[in-house]
Short mmCIF file of C-alpha atoms in Angstrom, two decimals:
data_model
loop_
_atom_site.label_atom_id
_atom_site.label_comp_id
_atom_site.label_asym_id
_atom_site.label_seq_id
_atom_site.Cartn_x
_atom_site.Cartn_y
_atom_site.Cartn_z
CA MET A 2 9.73 -16.98 11.50
CA ARG A 3 12.04 -17.22 8.52
CA VAL A 4 11.43 -14.85 5.60
CA VAL A 5 13.36 -15.00 2.33
CA GLU A 6 12.75 -12.48 -0.47
CA LEU A 7 13.68 -13.37 -4.05
CA GLY A 8 13.68 -11.15 -7.12
CA ASP A 9 13.85 -7.38 -7.38
CA GLY A 10 11.36 -5.07 -5.71
CA ARG A 11 8.70 -5.41 -3.05
CA PRO A 12 7.10 -8.88 -3.14
CA GLU A 13 3.44 -9.15 -4.09
CA ILE A 14 3.51 -12.97 -4.09
CA ALA A 15 4.12 -15.14 -1.04
CA VAL A 16 4.42 -18.82 -0.17
CA VAL A 17 3.87 -19.85 3.45
CA ALA A 18 5.14 -23.13 4.91
CA ALA A 19 5.02 -24.64 8.42
CA ILE A 20 1.86 -23.02 9.69
CA HIS A 21 1.81 -26.34 11.54
CA GLY A 22 5.09 -27.67 12.87
CA ASP A 23 4.21 -31.31 12.23
CA GLU A 24 3.78 -30.70 8.48
CA PRO A 25 7.32 -30.67 7.05
CA CYS A 26 6.33 -30.83 3.38
CA GLY A 27 6.19 -27.03 3.07
CA PRO A 28 9.65 -26.27 4.48
CA ARG A 29 11.12 -29.03 2.32
CA ALA A 30 9.53 -27.48 -0.77
CA VAL A 31 10.94 -24.07 0.20
CA GLU A 32 14.45 -25.51 0.57
CA ARG A 33 14.17 -27.25 -2.78
CA LEU A 34 12.97 -24.04 -4.42
CA LEU A 35 15.89 -22.07 -2.95
CA ALA A 36 18.31 -24.71 -4.24
CA ASP A 37 16.97 -24.15 -7.78
CA GLU A 38 18.50 -20.63 -7.81
CA GLU A 39 15.95 -19.46 -10.39
CA GLU A 40 15.71 -15.95 -11.85
CA TYR A 41 12.40 -14.46 -10.69
CA GLU A 42 10.40 -12.25 -13.03
CA ARG A 43 8.30 -10.96 -10.13
CA PRO A 44 9.55 -10.64 -6.55
CA VAL A 45 8.46 -13.41 -4.19
CA LYS A 46 8.47 -13.88 -0.43
CA LEU A 47 9.04 -17.39 1.00
CA ILE A 48 8.04 -17.81 4.65
CA VAL A 49 8.62 -20.66 7.08
CA ALA A 50 6.13 -19.58 9.72
CA ASN A 51 6.22 -21.59 12.96
CA GLU A 52 9.91 -22.48 13.13
CA GLU A 53 9.72 -23.23 16.84
CA ALA A 54 6.94 -25.79 16.45
CA LEU A 55 8.73 -27.25 13.41
CA ALA A 56 11.92 -27.73 15.44
CA ALA A 57 9.90 -29.42 18.18
CA GLY A 58 8.04 -31.62 15.69
CA GLU A 59 4.75 -30.44 17.18
CA ARG A 60 1.66 -29.03 15.49
CA TYR A 61 1.93 -25.93 17.67
CA LEU A 62 3.46 -24.77 20.95
CA ASP A 63 0.56 -23.00 22.69
CA THR A 64 -2.40 -22.91 20.31
CA ASP A 65 -3.19 -23.76 16.68
CA LEU A 66 -1.67 -21.01 14.53
CA ASN A 67 -4.29 -21.63 11.85
CA ARG A 68 -7.02 -20.69 14.34
CA ALA A 69 -5.22 -17.59 15.66
CA PHE A 70 -5.41 -15.07 12.80
CA PRO A 71 -5.25 -12.10 12.53
CA GLY A 72 -3.34 -12.37 15.81
CA ASP A 73 -2.31 -9.81 18.40
CA PRO A 74 1.19 -8.46 19.11
CA ASP A 75 0.41 -8.64 22.83
CA ALA A 76 -1.18 -12.12 22.79
CA ASP A 77 -0.24 -14.42 25.66
CA THR A 78 0.49 -17.28 23.25
CA HIS A 79 3.40 -17.79 20.87
CA GLU A 80 1.03 -18.50 17.97
CA GLY A 81 -1.14 -15.46 18.72
CA ARG A 82 1.87 -13.17 18.42
CA LEU A 83 3.18 -15.08 15.40
CA ALA A 84 -0.17 -14.75 13.62
CA HIS A 85 0.10 -10.97 13.92
CA ARG A 86 3.64 -10.96 12.50
CA LEU A 87 2.68 -13.23 9.65
CA THR A 88 -0.40 -11.18 8.81
CA SER A 89 1.82 -8.10 8.55
CA GLU A 90 4.31 -9.92 6.30
CA LEU A 91 1.52 -10.94 3.91
CA THR A 92 -0.07 -7.52 3.49
CA GLY A 93 -0.53 -6.87 -0.23
CA CYS A 94 0.54 -10.40 -1.24
CA THR A 95 -1.21 -13.08 -3.25
CA THR A 96 -0.46 -16.06 -1.05
CA LEU A 97 -0.17 -19.85 -1.26
CA ALA A 98 -0.16 -21.69 2.10
CA LEU A 99 1.13 -25.28 2.22
CA HIS A 100 -0.41 -27.97 4.44
CA SER A 101 -0.66 -31.77 4.68
CA THR A 102 -3.27 -34.13 6.13
CA GLN A 103 -3.70 -37.49 7.86
CA SER A 104 -6.63 -38.41 5.64
CA TYR A 105 -5.93 -38.00 1.92
CA ALA A 106 -2.88 -38.72 -0.22
CA GLU A 107 -3.69 -36.57 -3.26
CA PRO A 108 -3.20 -32.79 -3.31
CA PHE A 109 -6.21 -30.48 -3.35
CA ALA A 110 -6.80 -26.74 -3.04
CA VAL A 111 -8.76 -24.94 -0.34
CA ILE A 112 -10.34 -21.53 -0.89
CA ASP A 113 -12.52 -19.18 1.11
CA THR A 114 -14.90 -18.26 -1.69
CA MET A 115 -14.97 -18.70 -5.46
CA ASP A 116 -13.43 -15.30 -6.16
CA GLU A 117 -11.23 -13.96 -8.94
CA LEU A 118 -8.08 -15.44 -7.39
CA ALA A 119 -9.61 -18.89 -7.11
CA ARG A 120 -10.84 -18.84 -10.70
CA GLY A 121 -7.57 -17.42 -11.98
CA VAL A 122 -5.09 -19.61 -10.12
CA ALA A 123 -6.70 -22.84 -8.89
CA PRO A 124 -7.23 -24.36 -12.38
CA HIS A 125 -3.48 -24.00 -13.00
CA LEU A 126 -2.45 -26.01 -9.96
CA PRO A 127 -1.88 -29.78 -10.22
CA VAL A 128 -5.06 -30.62 -8.30
CA GLU A 129 -8.32 -32.28 -9.26
CA VAL A 130 -10.37 -30.90 -6.37
CA VAL A 131 -11.05 -27.47 -4.86
CA VAL A 132 -12.80 -27.15 -1.50
CA GLN A 133 -14.69 -23.98 -0.59
CA THR A 134 -14.62 -23.38 3.17
CA ASP A 135 -16.36 -20.02 3.63
CA ALA A 136 -18.49 -21.29 6.56
CA PHE A 137 -15.44 -22.59 8.46
CA THR A 138 -12.70 -19.99 8.17
CA GLU A 139 -12.71 -18.23 11.54
CA GLY A 140 -9.18 -17.62 12.71
CA ARG A 141 -7.59 -19.22 9.67
CA LEU A 142 -5.07 -17.68 7.29
CA ILE A 143 -7.43 -18.35 4.41
CA GLU A 144 -9.51 -15.38 5.63
CA HIS A 145 -6.60 -13.18 4.55
CA PRO A 146 -7.37 -11.61 1.15
CA HIS A 147 -5.91 -13.29 -1.95
CA THR A 148 -4.97 -16.53 -0.21
CA ILE A 149 -5.20 -20.14 -1.37
CA GLU A 150 -4.33 -23.13 0.80
CA VAL A 151 -3.22 -26.46 -0.61
CA GLU A 152 -3.24 -29.83 1.11
CA CYS A 153 -0.17 -31.51 -0.35
CA GLY A 154 -0.73 -35.12 0.71
CA LEU A 155 -0.21 -37.35 3.71
CA GLN A 156 1.60 -35.77 6.60
CA GLY A 157 5.31 -36.63 6.75
CA SER A 158 5.39 -38.48 3.41
CA GLU A 159 7.92 -38.05 0.62
CA GLU A 160 5.01 -37.70 -1.80
CA ALA A 161 3.62 -34.71 0.11
CA ALA A 162 7.00 -32.95 -0.01
CA ASP A 163 7.29 -33.58 -3.75
CA ASN A 164 3.70 -32.45 -4.33
CA ALA A 165 4.35 -29.29 -2.31
CA TYR A 166 7.27 -28.35 -4.54
CA TRP A 167 5.29 -28.78 -7.76
CA LEU A 168 2.30 -26.96 -6.32
CA VAL A 169 4.55 -24.00 -5.52
CA ARG A 170 6.12 -24.07 -8.98
CA ALA A 171 2.68 -24.11 -10.60
CA PHE A 172 1.50 -21.26 -8.36
CA LEU A 173 4.56 -19.16 -9.20
CA ALA A 174 4.06 -19.86 -12.91
CA ALA A 175 0.36 -18.96 -12.74
CA THR A 176 1.20 -15.65 -11.02
CA GLY A 177 4.00 -14.82 -13.46
CA ALA A 178 6.89 -15.09 -11.02
CA LEU A 179 8.62 -18.08 -12.61
CA PRO A 180 8.38 -19.88 -15.93
CA ALA A 181 6.53 -23.13 -15.96
CA PRO A 182 9.06 -25.99 -15.77
CA GLY A 183 10.50 -26.61 -19.22
CA ALA A 184 9.24 -23.33 -20.69
CA ASP A 185 11.47 -20.56 -21.98
CA GLY A 186 9.53 -17.64 -20.52
CA VAL A 187 7.04 -16.74 -17.85
CA VAL A 188 3.97 -18.58 -19.02
CA ASP A 189 0.75 -19.79 -17.55
CA ALA A 190 0.97 -23.19 -15.89
CA GLY A 191 -1.74 -24.59 -18.14
CA GLY A 192 -5.40 -24.29 -17.29
CA ARG A 193 -7.77 -27.20 -16.80
CA ASP A 194 -11.52 -27.50 -17.02
CA ASP A 195 -12.09 -30.65 -14.97
CA VAL A 196 -11.52 -29.42 -11.41
CA ASP A 197 -14.29 -30.55 -9.07
CA VAL A 198 -15.54 -28.01 -6.54
CA PHE A 199 -16.99 -28.99 -3.16
CA ARG A 200 -18.35 -26.70 -0.45
CA LEU A 201 -18.09 -27.61 3.22
CA ALA A 202 -21.53 -27.81 4.80
CA ASP A 203 -21.06 -29.22 8.30
CA ARG A 204 -18.66 -30.87 10.73
CA ILE A 205 -19.06 -34.60 11.37
CA PRO A 206 -18.86 -34.98 15.16
CA LYS A 207 -17.27 -37.90 16.98
CA PRO A 208 -19.14 -39.51 19.86
CA PRO A 209 -17.03 -40.23 22.97
CA ALA A 210 -15.10 -43.46 22.39
CA SER A 211 -11.68 -45.09 22.65
CA ASP A 212 -11.45 -46.50 19.12
CA TYR A 213 -12.62 -45.02 15.84
CA GLU A 214 -12.82 -46.33 12.29
CA VAL A 215 -13.80 -44.75 8.99
CA PHE A 216 -15.11 -46.65 5.97
CA ALA A 217 -16.03 -43.91 3.51
CA HIS A 218 -13.55 -42.31 1.11
CA ASN A 219 -12.90 -38.61 0.81
CA PHE A 220 -14.75 -36.88 -2.05
CA GLN A 221 -16.82 -40.00 -2.75
CA ARG A 222 -20.55 -39.70 -2.10
CA VAL A 223 -22.02 -41.30 1.03
CA ASP A 224 -25.71 -42.11 0.66
CA ALA A 225 -28.36 -41.72 3.34
CA GLY A 226 -28.37 -44.79 5.58
CA GLU A 227 -24.84 -45.80 4.58
CA ARG A 228 -22.36 -46.77 7.31
CA PHE A 229 -19.38 -44.44 7.05
CA ALA A 230 -17.65 -44.73 10.45
CA ALA A 231 -17.67 -46.53 13.78
CA ALA A 232 -16.96 -45.60 17.40
CA ASP A 233 -15.98 -48.46 19.70
CA GLY A 234 -17.48 -50.82 17.12
CA GLU A 235 -20.83 -49.03 16.96
CA SER A 236 -21.76 -48.12 13.40
CA ILE A 237 -22.38 -44.50 12.45
CA VAL A 238 -24.65 -44.07 9.42
CA ALA A 239 -25.43 -41.05 7.30
CA GLU A 240 -28.73 -39.34 7.97
CA GLU A 241 -28.56 -37.67 4.55
CA PRO A 242 -26.24 -37.85 1.55
CA PHE A 243 -22.91 -36.04 1.74
CA TYR A 244 -19.37 -35.98 0.39
CA PRO A 245 -16.70 -36.51 3.08
CA VAL A 246 -13.75 -34.12 3.21
CA LEU A 247 -10.69 -34.60 5.45
CA LEU A 248 -12.41 -37.67 6.89
CA SER A 249 -10.15 -39.69 9.19
CA ALA A 250 -10.30 -41.69 12.39
CA TYR A 251 -7.85 -39.59 14.41
CA GLY A 252 -7.02 -36.47 12.37
CA TYR A 253 -9.23 -34.30 14.59
CA GLU A 254 -9.98 -34.60 18.28
CA ARG A 255 -13.70 -33.86 18.21
CA GLU A 256 -14.82 -34.66 14.67
CA PHE A 257 -14.19 -37.17 11.92
CA GLY A 258 -13.96 -34.40 9.34
CA TYR A 259 -16.43 -32.46 7.24
CA ALA A 260 -19.54 -33.11 5.22
CA ALA A 261 -19.57 -31.27 1.90
CA GLU A 262 -21.87 -30.70 -1.02
CA TYR A 263 -20.76 -31.05 -4.62
CA VAL A 264 -20.91 -27.73 -6.45
CA ASP A 265 -19.63 -28.08 -10.03
CA THR A 266 -16.51 -28.30 -12.14
CA PHE A 267 -14.61 -25.25 -13.28
CA GLY A 268 -11.52 -24.25 -15.14
#
């Protein structure tokens, strides 16, 4: 695990990249941020978490790090031990964790619950959607207090790496660590009032099959009776209306993604 501290004093703000080793957008954003050589008004900690999985180009070595928190120093898996180390590094920090997906090209934020951090920071990020995941957080870093995750775009794409950088810059501006790009001082990144909020309600299971297809689009309503996917050519239709989130044919082994409900807009 690589940890870089910037600014004077004990960091209370952290950015975490490479929770998954097959998501290089976060480490690339960290390198770009370090190359900026900015003067930090508040101390910040930049972390590249699963360096070993990143070097191997694999999501993880033994087990999914983002299902292993809070971890155990005596765990029999690399990720179990790493989760404990990372949890210790993040104690007392407001944290942004960077991810990417196989299902959606645009960045969006992921929160545990609609708390003070979410209301204070999420509207200042360059996202149009926030997903609340409180029913599906077991073992994930997002359970750590004062943590927001962002999905930066499609896994391995140049766009995701660029999005990750600007998401970090906006986060650091919103928390007062860096000025917003182009500003003279440490200023807010610029709030918005048109951020849509969805709440995950259920997983969408996959039946056993060799080939899968999806027809619905993430964050666009699927009506009851509508065909949204297929398994070995057999249509799968919605039993009730829902909004798909992280819906993809092969992004997950046992499910297509998640069904969500639309909550509201906020800013």
